[in-house]
Tab-separated table of C-alpha atoms in Angstrom:
chain	number	residue	atom	x	y	z
B	1	MET	CA	119.562	73.459	114.503
B	2	LYS	CA	117.844	76.129	113.036
B	3	ARG	CA	114.257	77.322	112.545
B	4	PRO	CA	112.827	77.316	108.514
B	5	THR	CA	112.588	81.200	107.638
B	6	TYR	CA	110.221	82.632	104.820
B	7	LYS	CA	109.101	86.219	103.529
B	8	ILE	CA	106.007	86.876	101.475
B	9	TYR	CA	105.965	89.378	98.456
B	10	THR	CA	102.017	90.277	98.441
B	11	LEU	CA	100.621	91.882	94.755
B	12	GLY	CA	96.840	92.947	94.052
B	13	CYS	CA	94.123	93.174	96.034
B	14	LYS	CA	92.741	92.859	99.518
B	15	VAL	CA	91.672	89.345	98.858
B	16	ASN	CA	95.434	88.870	98.188
B	17	GLN	CA	96.328	90.454	101.296
B	18	TYR	CA	94.403	88.082	103.379
B	19	ASP	CA	95.645	84.956	101.483
B	20	SER	CA	98.935	85.966	102.100
B	21	GLU	CA	98.322	86.609	105.712
B	22	SER	CA	96.712	83.672	106.247
B	23	LEU	CA	99.394	81.710	104.820
B	24	SER	CA	101.733	83.547	106.906
B	25	ARG	CA	99.967	82.432	110.374
B	26	LYS	CA	100.222	78.951	109.216
B	27	LEU	CA	103.447	79.240	108.640
B	28	THR	CA	104.288	80.393	112.134
B	29	SER	CA	102.539	77.873	113.638
B	30	ALA	CA	104.604	75.085	111.857
B	31	GLY	CA	107.668	76.642	113.419
B	32	PHE	CA	108.686	79.002	110.538
B	33	VAL	CA	109.997	82.598	111.244
B	34	VAL	CA	109.671	85.869	109.232
B	35	ALA	CA	113.154	87.228	107.269
B	36	GLU	CA	114.050	90.459	105.874
B	37	ASN	CA	115.846	88.816	103.259
B	38	ASN	CA	117.824	85.603	102.674
B	39	ALA	CA	114.929	83.267	103.940
B	40	ASP	CA	114.641	79.835	103.252
B	41	LEU	CA	111.133	80.126	101.388
B	42	ALA	CA	110.181	83.295	99.357
B	43	ILE	CA	106.641	83.280	98.125
B	44	VAL	CA	105.372	85.736	95.674
B	45	ASN	CA	101.476	86.019	95.861
B	46	THR	CA	100.395	87.476	92.313
B	47	CYS	CA	97.757	89.140	90.825
B	48	THR	CA	96.589	89.363	86.708
B	49	VAL	CA	93.990	91.748	86.901
B	50	THR	CA	95.785	93.837	83.973
B	51	HIS	CA	98.553	93.389	81.969
B	52	SER	CA	100.781	95.696	83.833
B	53	ALA	CA	99.610	93.401	86.884
B	54	ILE	CA	101.482	90.566	85.406
B	55	ALA	CA	104.619	92.221	84.568
B	56	LYS	CA	104.953	93.634	88.284
B	57	ASP	CA	104.663	90.154	89.144
B	58	LYS	CA	107.629	88.789	87.072
B	59	LYS	CA	109.536	91.782	88.127
B	60	MET	CA	108.454	90.861	92.099
B	61	ILE	CA	109.581	87.108	91.750
B	62	GLU	CA	113.000	88.125	90.207
B	63	LYS	CA	113.113	90.470	93.440
B	64	ALA	CA	112.176	87.637	94.907
B	65	ARG	CA	115.057	85.566	93.731
B	66	THR	CA	117.772	88.469	94.237
B	67	GLU	CA	116.835	89.031	98.123
B	68	ASN	CA	116.755	85.484	98.941
B	69	THR	CA	119.499	83.968	96.947
B	70	ASN	CA	119.535	80.275	98.865
B	71	ALA	CA	115.317	80.203	99.201
B	72	LYS	CA	113.200	78.191	97.516
B	73	ILE	CA	110.673	80.088	95.454
B	74	ALA	CA	106.920	79.458	95.547
B	75	VAL	CA	104.470	81.247	93.240
B	76	VAL	CA	100.875	81.448	94.159
B	77	GLY	CA	97.923	83.171	93.676
B	78	CYS	CA	95.881	84.275	90.524
B	79	MET	CA	99.161	84.129	88.026
B	80	PRO	CA	99.313	80.140	88.165
B	81	VAL	CA	96.185	79.950	87.183
B	82	ASN	CA	95.964	81.549	83.676
B	83	TYR	CA	99.566	81.835	83.023
B	84	LYS	CA	101.228	78.544	84.434
B	85	LYS	CA	102.851	78.050	81.267
B	86	GLU	CA	104.933	81.377	81.655
B	87	VAL	CA	105.465	80.948	85.767
B	88	GLU	CA	106.976	77.620	84.872
B	89	GLU	CA	109.460	79.217	82.231
B	90	LEU	CA	110.690	81.317	84.810
B	91	SER	CA	112.235	78.354	86.787
B	92	VAL	CA	110.380	78.573	90.271
B	93	ASP	CA	110.141	75.828	92.450
B	94	PHE	CA	106.728	75.540	93.830
B	95	ILE	CA	103.587	76.858	91.865
B	96	TYR	CA	100.031	76.750	93.346
B	97	GLY	CA	97.149	78.812	92.525
B	98	THR	CA	94.110	80.480	94.541
B	99	LYS	CA	92.957	77.293	95.842
B	100	ASP	CA	95.639	74.866	97.062
B	101	ALA	CA	98.463	76.892	98.638
B	102	ASP	CA	98.205	75.730	101.853
B	103	LYS	CA	99.855	72.688	100.541
B	104	LEU	CA	102.907	74.898	99.750
B	105	ILE	CA	104.072	74.144	103.779
B	106	GLU	CA	103.868	70.178	103.558
B	107	GLU	CA	105.889	69.933	100.250
B	108	PHE	CA	108.350	72.413	101.177
B	109	ILE	CA	109.035	70.180	104.559
B	110	SER	CA	108.925	67.427	102.455
B	111	VAL	CA	112.122	68.055	99.953
B	112	ILE	CA	114.049	69.648	102.954
B	113	PRO	CA	116.828	67.146	103.816
B	114	GLU	CA	117.158	66.461	107.181
B	115	GLN	CA	120.855	67.024	107.219
B	116	SER	CA	119.960	70.792	106.360
B	117	GLY	CA	119.697	71.977	110.390
B	118	ILE	CA	116.250	73.000	109.741
B	119	GLN	CA	114.141	71.967	112.469
B	120	PHE	CA	110.179	72.106	112.753
B	121	GLU	CA	109.422	71.482	116.021
B	122	GLU	CA	106.481	73.780	116.968
B	123	CYS	CA	103.670	71.816	114.865
B	124	ARG	CA	103.143	68.443	113.433
B	125	MET	CA	103.466	69.488	109.861
B	126	ASP	CA	106.938	67.737	109.284
B	127	PRO	CA	106.098	63.914	109.070
B	128	ARG	CA	109.528	63.057	110.208
B	129	LEU	CA	108.504	64.264	113.655
B	130	ARG	CA	104.603	62.466	113.800
B	131	GLU	CA	104.304	60.094	116.499
B	132	ASP	CA	100.793	59.326	116.190
B	133	ASP	CA	99.792	58.189	112.566
B	134	ASP	CA	96.198	59.014	113.469
B	135	LYS	CA	97.456	63.006	113.419
B	136	GLU	CA	96.999	64.973	110.401
B	137	VAL	CA	100.105	66.297	108.714
B	138	GLY	CA	99.444	69.674	108.359
B	139	SER	CA	97.088	70.501	111.364
B	140	CYS	CA	97.891	73.492	113.147
B	141	GLU	CA	95.906	75.297	115.623
B	142	LEU	CA	95.706	78.882	115.075
B	143	THR	CA	95.316	80.619	118.130
B	144	GLU	CA	95.084	83.970	119.134
B	145	ASN	CA	98.689	84.867	119.235
B	146	SER	CA	98.423	83.774	115.866
B	147	TYR	CA	96.737	86.999	114.984
B	148	LYS	CA	98.908	89.387	116.434
B	149	THR	CA	100.783	91.248	113.949
B	150	GLY	CA	100.828	94.942	115.407
B	151	LYS	CA	98.543	96.118	112.147
B	152	SER	CA	96.081	98.761	112.678
B	153	ARG	CA	93.200	96.661	111.284
B	154	TYR	CA	92.499	93.051	110.242
B	155	PHE	CA	91.436	92.285	106.687
B	156	LEU	CA	88.851	89.018	106.907
B	157	LYS	CA	88.063	87.390	103.825
B	158	ILE	CA	84.448	85.631	103.862
B	159	GLN	CA	83.584	85.382	100.393
B	160	ASP	CA	85.849	84.041	97.144
B	161	GLY	CA	85.126	83.568	93.697
B	162	CYS	CA	82.616	85.370	91.078
B	163	GLN	CA	79.974	84.373	88.360
B	164	GLN	CA	79.293	87.945	86.947
B	165	PHE	CA	81.999	87.802	84.180
B	166	CYS	CA	82.070	91.471	83.211
B	167	SER	CA	83.522	91.321	79.508
B	168	TYR	CA	86.800	93.104	80.641
B	169	CYS	CA	87.688	90.949	83.730
B	170	ILE	CA	89.717	87.985	83.917
B	171	ILE	CA	88.827	87.564	88.116
B	172	PRO	CA	86.474	84.987	87.421
B	173	TYR	CA	88.350	82.819	85.356
B	174	ASN	CA	91.175	82.921	87.987
B	175	ARG	CA	88.965	82.541	91.133
B	176	GLY	CA	86.299	80.286	89.914
B	177	LYS	CA	82.619	79.983	91.354
B	178	LEU	CA	81.083	82.015	94.251
B	179	THR	CA	81.936	80.389	97.287
B	180	SER	CA	81.034	81.932	101.158
B	181	ARG	CA	82.871	80.696	104.198
B	182	PRO	CA	80.607	79.692	107.023
B	183	VAL	CA	79.095	81.712	109.241
B	184	GLU	CA	80.385	79.750	112.162
B	185	GLU	CA	83.922	79.797	110.820
B	186	VAL	CA	83.838	83.758	110.142
B	187	LEU	CA	82.305	84.564	113.638
B	188	ALA	CA	85.470	82.472	115.366
B	189	GLU	CA	87.660	83.812	113.474
B	190	VAL	CA	86.572	87.453	114.367
B	191	GLU	CA	86.865	86.340	118.094
B	192	LYS	CA	90.103	85.310	117.710
B	193	ILE	CA	91.206	88.715	116.193
B	194	VAL	CA	89.327	90.567	119.118
B	195	ALA	CA	91.088	88.965	121.500
B	196	ALA	CA	94.165	89.543	119.884
B	197	GLY	CA	93.444	93.415	120.076
B	198	TYR	CA	91.827	94.253	116.875
B	199	LYS	CA	89.086	96.988	116.795
B	200	GLU	CA	88.438	97.352	113.129
B	201	ILE	CA	87.999	94.967	110.710
B	202	ILE	CA	87.782	94.799	106.605
B	203	LEU	CA	85.447	92.561	105.300
B	204	CYS	CA	86.594	91.402	102.049
B	205	GLY	CA	85.777	89.039	98.972
B	206	ILE	CA	85.807	88.824	95.046
B	207	HIS	CA	82.067	89.811	95.151
B	208	LEU	CA	81.157	90.342	98.853
B	209	GLY	CA	78.186	91.733	98.193
B	210	LEU	CA	76.679	88.272	97.413
B	211	TYR	CA	77.970	86.511	100.530
B	212	GLY	CA	75.649	83.597	101.498
B	213	VAL	CA	73.869	83.552	97.992
B	214	ASP	CA	75.423	80.128	97.506
B	215	PHE	CA	74.308	78.584	100.928
B	216	SER	CA	71.744	76.155	99.992
B	217	ARG	CA	68.345	75.814	101.819
B	218	THR	CA	69.507	73.010	103.560
B	219	THR	CA	72.459	74.966	104.865
B	220	ARG	CA	71.989	75.341	108.263
B	221	ASN	CA	73.894	77.665	110.901
B	222	ALA	CA	72.711	78.421	114.400
B	223	GLN	CA	72.499	82.516	113.631
B	224	ARG	CA	70.224	81.712	110.541
B	225	VAL	CA	72.457	83.900	108.408
B	226	THR	CA	71.785	83.747	104.537
B	227	ASN	CA	73.495	86.891	103.043
B	228	LEU	CA	75.777	89.578	104.096
B	229	VAL	CA	73.582	91.924	105.995
B	230	GLY	CA	72.642	88.616	108.084
B	231	LEU	CA	76.142	88.403	108.815
B	232	LEU	CA	76.751	92.186	109.488
B	233	LYS	CA	73.870	91.793	112.141
B	234	GLU	CA	76.084	88.774	113.798
B	235	LEU	CA	79.716	90.512	113.953
B	236	ILE	CA	77.835	93.535	115.647
B	237	LYS	CA	77.163	91.778	118.669
B	238	ILE	CA	80.589	91.017	119.245
B	239	GLU	CA	81.691	92.666	122.214
B	240	GLY	CA	85.295	94.242	121.591
B	241	LEU	CA	85.039	94.702	117.847
B	242	GLU	CA	84.156	98.639	117.274
B	243	LYS	CA	84.377	98.995	113.404
B	244	ILE	CA	83.374	96.997	110.348
B	245	ARG	CA	84.444	98.099	107.080
B	246	LEU	CA	83.383	96.934	103.629
B	247	SER	CA	86.026	96.835	101.356
B	248	SER	CA	83.856	97.044	98.412
B	249	ILE	CA	80.014	96.356	96.962
B	250	GLU	CA	78.188	96.296	93.781
B	251	VAL	CA	75.595	98.920	93.222
B	252	THR	CA	73.117	95.934	92.883
B	253	GLU	CA	73.803	94.914	96.493
B	254	VAL	CA	73.218	98.001	98.323
B	255	ASN	CA	69.803	97.217	99.119
B	256	ASP	CA	67.384	99.037	101.922
B	257	GLU	CA	68.178	96.590	104.386
B	258	LEU	CA	71.724	97.619	104.146
B	259	ILE	CA	71.100	101.150	103.820
B	260	ASP	CA	69.106	100.876	106.988
B	261	LEU	CA	71.917	99.006	108.944
B	262	ILE	CA	74.623	101.694	108.248
B	263	LYS	CA	72.169	103.970	109.211
B	264	THR	CA	71.253	102.971	112.546
B	265	ASN	CA	74.544	101.178	113.990
B	266	ARG	CA	77.585	103.344	114.263
B	267	LYS	CA	80.269	100.258	114.305
B	268	ILE	CA	79.914	99.761	110.598
B	269	CYS	CA	81.890	102.698	108.847
B	270	ARG	CA	80.452	105.523	107.224
B	271	HIS	CA	82.335	104.593	103.577
B	272	LEU	CA	81.512	102.206	100.749
B	273	HIS	CA	83.288	101.314	98.186
B	274	ILE	CA	80.843	101.122	95.110
B	275	PRO	CA	82.484	100.404	91.454
B	276	LEU	CA	81.041	102.419	88.860
B	277	GLN	CA	83.278	101.658	85.570
B	278	SER	CA	81.473	103.884	83.525
B	279	GLY	CA	78.920	106.519	83.573
B	280	CYS	CA	77.644	105.681	80.080
B	281	ASP	CA	74.924	103.592	79.476
B	282	LYS	CA	76.177	102.270	76.232
B	283	ILE	CA	79.637	101.738	77.654
B	284	LEU	CA	78.005	99.692	80.678
B	285	LYS	CA	76.132	97.256	78.541
B	286	LEU	CA	79.205	96.451	76.462
B	287	MET	CA	81.296	95.987	79.906
B	288	ASN	CA	78.082	93.212	80.689
B	289	ARG	CA	77.510	95.527	84.206
B	290	PRO	CA	74.307	94.657	85.287
B	291	TYR	CA	72.890	97.902	85.936
B	292	THR	CA	72.083	101.435	84.301
B	293	THR	CA	72.903	104.884	85.467
B	294	GLU	CA	69.628	105.751	86.475
B	295	PHE	CA	69.519	102.388	88.794
B	296	PHE	CA	73.086	103.606	90.250
B	297	VAL	CA	71.751	107.068	90.523
B	298	GLU	CA	68.412	105.855	92.821
B	299	ARG	CA	70.579	103.646	95.161
B	300	ILE	CA	72.972	106.905	95.981
B	301	GLU	CA	70.128	108.720	96.455
B	302	LYS	CA	68.836	106.315	98.502
B	303	LEU	CA	72.127	105.788	100.752
B	304	ARG	CA	72.844	109.653	101.025
B	305	THR	CA	69.060	110.283	102.309
B	306	ALA	CA	69.768	107.840	105.215
B	307	VAL	CA	73.598	108.625	105.938
B	308	PRO	CA	74.162	112.256	104.456
B	309	GLU	CA	77.965	112.065	105.250
B	310	ILE	CA	78.958	108.591	104.066
B	311	ALA	CA	82.143	108.905	101.762
B	312	ILE	CA	80.928	106.579	98.397
B	313	THR	CA	84.601	105.821	96.488
B	314	ASN	CA	84.526	104.063	92.988
B	315	ASP	CA	86.256	102.636	90.351
B	316	VAL	CA	86.231	103.965	86.765
B	317	ILE	CA	87.634	102.611	83.397
B	318	VAL	CA	88.327	104.716	80.697
B	319	GLY	CA	89.215	104.095	77.012
B	320	PHE	CA	87.173	100.880	76.789
B	321	PRO	CA	86.752	99.451	73.325
B	322	GLY	CA	84.096	101.878	71.741
B	323	GLU	CA	84.128	104.745	74.168
B	324	THR	CA	84.294	107.677	72.099
B	325	GLU	CA	84.879	111.303	73.505
B	326	GLY	CA	81.068	111.656	73.553
B	327	ASP	CA	80.810	108.708	75.806
B	328	PHE	CA	83.639	110.066	78.005
B	329	ASN	CA	82.415	113.445	78.440
B	330	ILE	CA	78.836	111.662	79.497
B	331	THR	CA	80.811	109.713	82.128
B	332	PHE	CA	82.256	112.600	83.362
B	333	ASP	CA	79.195	114.574	83.949
B	334	PHE	CA	78.008	111.451	85.398
B	335	ILE	CA	80.672	111.594	87.890
B	336	LYS	CA	80.167	115.130	88.469
B	337	LYS	CA	76.234	114.427	89.165
B	338	ILE	CA	77.184	111.924	91.498
B	339	ASN	CA	79.675	113.466	93.492
B	340	PHE	CA	82.062	110.923	94.790
B	341	SER	CA	84.411	111.566	97.402
B	342	LYS	CA	87.231	109.587	95.573
B	343	LEU	CA	87.819	108.152	92.379
B	344	HIS	CA	90.365	105.044	91.447
B	345	VAL	CA	90.999	105.846	87.882
B	346	PHE	CA	92.070	102.847	85.565
B	347	PRO	CA	92.980	102.867	81.674
B	348	PHE	CA	91.473	100.206	79.935
B	349	SER	CA	93.798	97.292	80.160
B	350	ALA	CA	93.247	94.555	76.966
B	351	HIS	CA	93.389	90.739	78.556
B	352	GLU	CA	93.265	88.463	75.906
B	353	LYS	CA	91.766	85.886	77.930
B	354	THR	CA	88.252	88.107	77.964
B	355	PRO	CA	85.792	89.206	75.651
B	356	ALA	CA	86.635	93.180	75.419
B	357	PHE	CA	90.098	91.918	73.845
B	358	SER	CA	88.627	91.073	70.493
B	359	MET	CA	85.965	94.064	70.517
B	360	PRO	CA	86.483	95.786	67.315
B	361	ASP	CA	87.486	100.112	68.029
B	362	GLN	CA	90.369	99.566	70.577
B	363	LEU	CA	91.339	102.853	71.568
B	364	PRO	CA	95.359	104.021	71.573
B	365	THR	CA	97.044	104.384	74.683
B	366	SER	CA	97.492	108.014	74.002
B	367	ILE	CA	93.582	108.788	74.366
B	368	LYS	CA	93.244	106.188	77.267
B	369	LYS	CA	96.179	107.853	79.597
B	370	LYS	CA	94.567	111.284	78.548
B	371	ARG	CA	91.181	110.624	79.880
B	372	ALA	CA	92.524	108.813	83.074
B	373	LYS	CA	94.845	112.093	84.014
B	374	ILE	CA	91.402	114.167	83.560
B	375	LEU	CA	89.416	112.364	85.720
B	376	SER	CA	92.458	111.944	88.399
B	377	GLU	CA	93.041	115.167	88.712
B	378	TYR	CA	89.531	115.959	89.319
B	379	SER	CA	89.121	113.018	91.931
B	380	LEU	CA	91.764	115.464	93.817
B	381	GLU	CA	89.307	118.299	94.017
B	382	LEU	CA	86.470	115.727	94.940
B	383	GLU	CA	88.693	114.530	97.882
B	384	LYS	CA	89.105	118.066	99.050
B	385	LYS	CA	85.935	119.062	98.971
B	386	TYR	CA	84.654	115.957	100.619
B	387	LYS	CA	86.846	116.267	103.487
B	388	GLN	CA	85.824	119.721	104.112
B	389	GLN	CA	82.983	119.314	105.680
B	390	PHE	CA	84.712	117.504	108.652
B	391	VAL	CA	86.866	120.320	109.808
B	392	GLY	CA	86.612	121.281	113.656
B	393	GLN	CA	84.537	118.232	114.050
B	394	GLU	CA	85.587	115.220	116.705
B	395	LEU	CA	86.603	112.115	114.972
B	396	GLU	CA	87.018	108.545	116.009
B	397	VAL	CA	90.264	107.174	114.535
B	398	ILE	CA	91.814	103.914	114.464
B	399	VAL	CA	95.702	104.772	115.221
B	400	ASP	CA	98.125	103.470	112.831
B	401	GLY	CA	101.143	104.937	114.331
B	402	ARG	CA	103.561	107.579	114.862
B	403	SER	CA	103.640	110.091	112.152
B	404	GLN	CA	106.649	111.825	110.703
B	405	GLY	CA	106.875	115.408	111.415
B	406	LYS	CA	106.337	118.066	114.126
B	407	VAL	CA	103.816	118.009	116.665
B	408	HIS	CA	101.269	120.495	115.474
B	409	SER	CA	99.597	123.381	117.369
B	410	GLY	CA	95.859	123.153	118.023
B	411	GLN	CA	93.212	122.002	120.222
B	412	HIS	CA	93.997	118.482	121.903
B	413	GLN	CA	91.277	116.220	122.882
B	414	GLU	CA	91.752	112.970	125.114
B	415	GLY	CA	91.473	109.895	124.278
B	416	ILE	CA	87.947	108.045	124.641
B	417	ASP	CA	87.492	106.377	128.192
B	418	SER	CA	89.155	103.454	127.612
B	419	PHE	CA	92.544	105.103	127.909
B	420	ARG	CA	91.755	107.381	130.572
B	421	GLY	CA	94.160	106.538	133.636
B	422	GLN	CA	96.891	104.792	131.393
B	423	PRO	CA	100.706	106.359	131.332
B	424	ARG	CA	101.148	109.490	129.965
B	425	GLU	CA	104.313	110.666	127.734
B	426	SER	CA	105.248	113.946	126.414
B	427	LYS	CA	103.051	114.895	123.580
B	428	ALA	CA	103.993	113.130	119.952
B	429	LEU	CA	102.498	113.012	116.415
B	430	PHE	CA	100.123	110.200	115.459
B	431	ARG	CA	98.536	109.296	112.381
B	432	GLY	CA	95.430	107.339	111.604
B	433	LYS	CA	92.176	106.415	109.290
B	434	THR	CA	88.508	107.769	110.133
B	435	GLU	CA	85.756	105.846	109.387
B	436	TYR	CA	85.437	108.128	106.511
B	437	TYR	CA	88.435	106.725	104.638
B	438	PHE	CA	90.558	109.899	104.815
B	439	ASP	CA	93.864	109.874	106.914
B	440	ILE	CA	94.521	112.828	109.812
B	441	GLU	CA	97.643	113.563	112.035
B	442	PHE	CA	96.991	114.430	115.536
B	443	ASN	CA	98.726	115.078	119.000
B	444	SER	CA	98.608	112.898	122.320
B	445	ASP	CA	100.179	112.427	125.296
B	446	LYS	CA	99.077	108.789	125.760
B	447	LYS	CA	100.602	105.963	125.069
B	448	LEU	CA	98.961	104.758	121.994
B	449	LYS	CA	99.841	101.934	119.236
B	450	ALA	CA	98.584	100.652	116.077
B	451	GLY	CA	94.925	99.493	116.431
B	452	ASP	CA	93.983	101.450	119.324
B	453	LEU	CA	90.547	103.653	118.896
B	454	VAL	CA	90.717	107.352	119.758
B	455	LYS	CA	88.599	110.489	119.399
B	456	VAL	CA	90.138	113.392	118.377
B	457	LYS	CA	89.558	117.079	117.943
B	458	GLY	CA	93.066	118.750	117.462
B	459	TRP	CA	93.721	116.859	113.971
B	460	LYS	CA	95.129	118.015	110.498
B	461	PHE	CA	94.571	116.058	106.985
B	462	LEU	CA	97.089	113.783	106.139
B	463	GLU	CA	98.011	114.110	102.516
């Protein structure tokens, strides 16, 4: 008898990462074991945000098939929602969308014959092992041990869905209407992950800033939380949780209450990813983005006045239908004015299920690539300029693990108080991410592990 094995391949956003990790925990609780290859069940969690993403999905499905020759192949996530026919043509065994992937475990168990030698003894997932008919099939308790993965930080999905319907975006069609997880459920999960040793969480969602907007007036929670800021205030109270990072937030949700909370509480990382998409009002209107460049500037100025050193990263799409050379230059000038700390640049990808696909004045690939190259190169300048202000400062960092290379010279600052008295070893080189969203290397003679929070002075940028 052997325990079933699985491997998950994840593409796309942080929400997908959370969904994959959540599914992994449930599989583990059901008695499954992670495999490097030749798994019994290979799962591909897909993304369809661009055409290139869909191509990567198909390549990953074939990779999963190659690395797990005898496995049942499952495709989950965004691709089955709008491209189910294409998925079916790939001859996979299980197909689930963004809302029902949890059913995969029960279905997989139902098709495995008893004579296969696979046993499901750690959980009541297997109907063949049920002794009490009152027990629900598929009910597995997730304890703090279920969250111990050895990773540095924890992605926590608190919200799903979007109702903005930007003209270029397929996500609202994939993820459905906006839904927020109950406050008590979020807080309970955070308590478990803190008990498992995590010190940093990254809150993620499809439209994170609208957390709680779907709570009706009759919704009741003991904390009286109605929005993202209210949830943040509750999370801050949890002992042992040291850092909270927001994965992405729209500028329309960067309100005065959020800015004040970031200013007054060091648990919230000094980094916001605020998508711009275009610095030209004409293009923003075509994109159906709900703000103007004037509003964007006002919010950023308010944020920087309160927290001058905050890192502000962004997304920008170049080559949108109708974007002239002049429009692109307006965007470039606007980006220079805002002085972001980093840009995430995307050439426009025409998605046939969105309004932008049929817009006039589509641009050739060559122009889109040229404009993307210009902004990507400028982003390198922005990163370097932003990081220079921290040279010589003591920084808090979440350890990601050992770094390759030789121990560098320079002043070394011992870890924070919680590490004093721990066994020491000869100096080693570690890497980690600061709250300002850049990576550093540093020496330490402490036995550090991924997820530890330390303060260091002697460090260098990790390129």
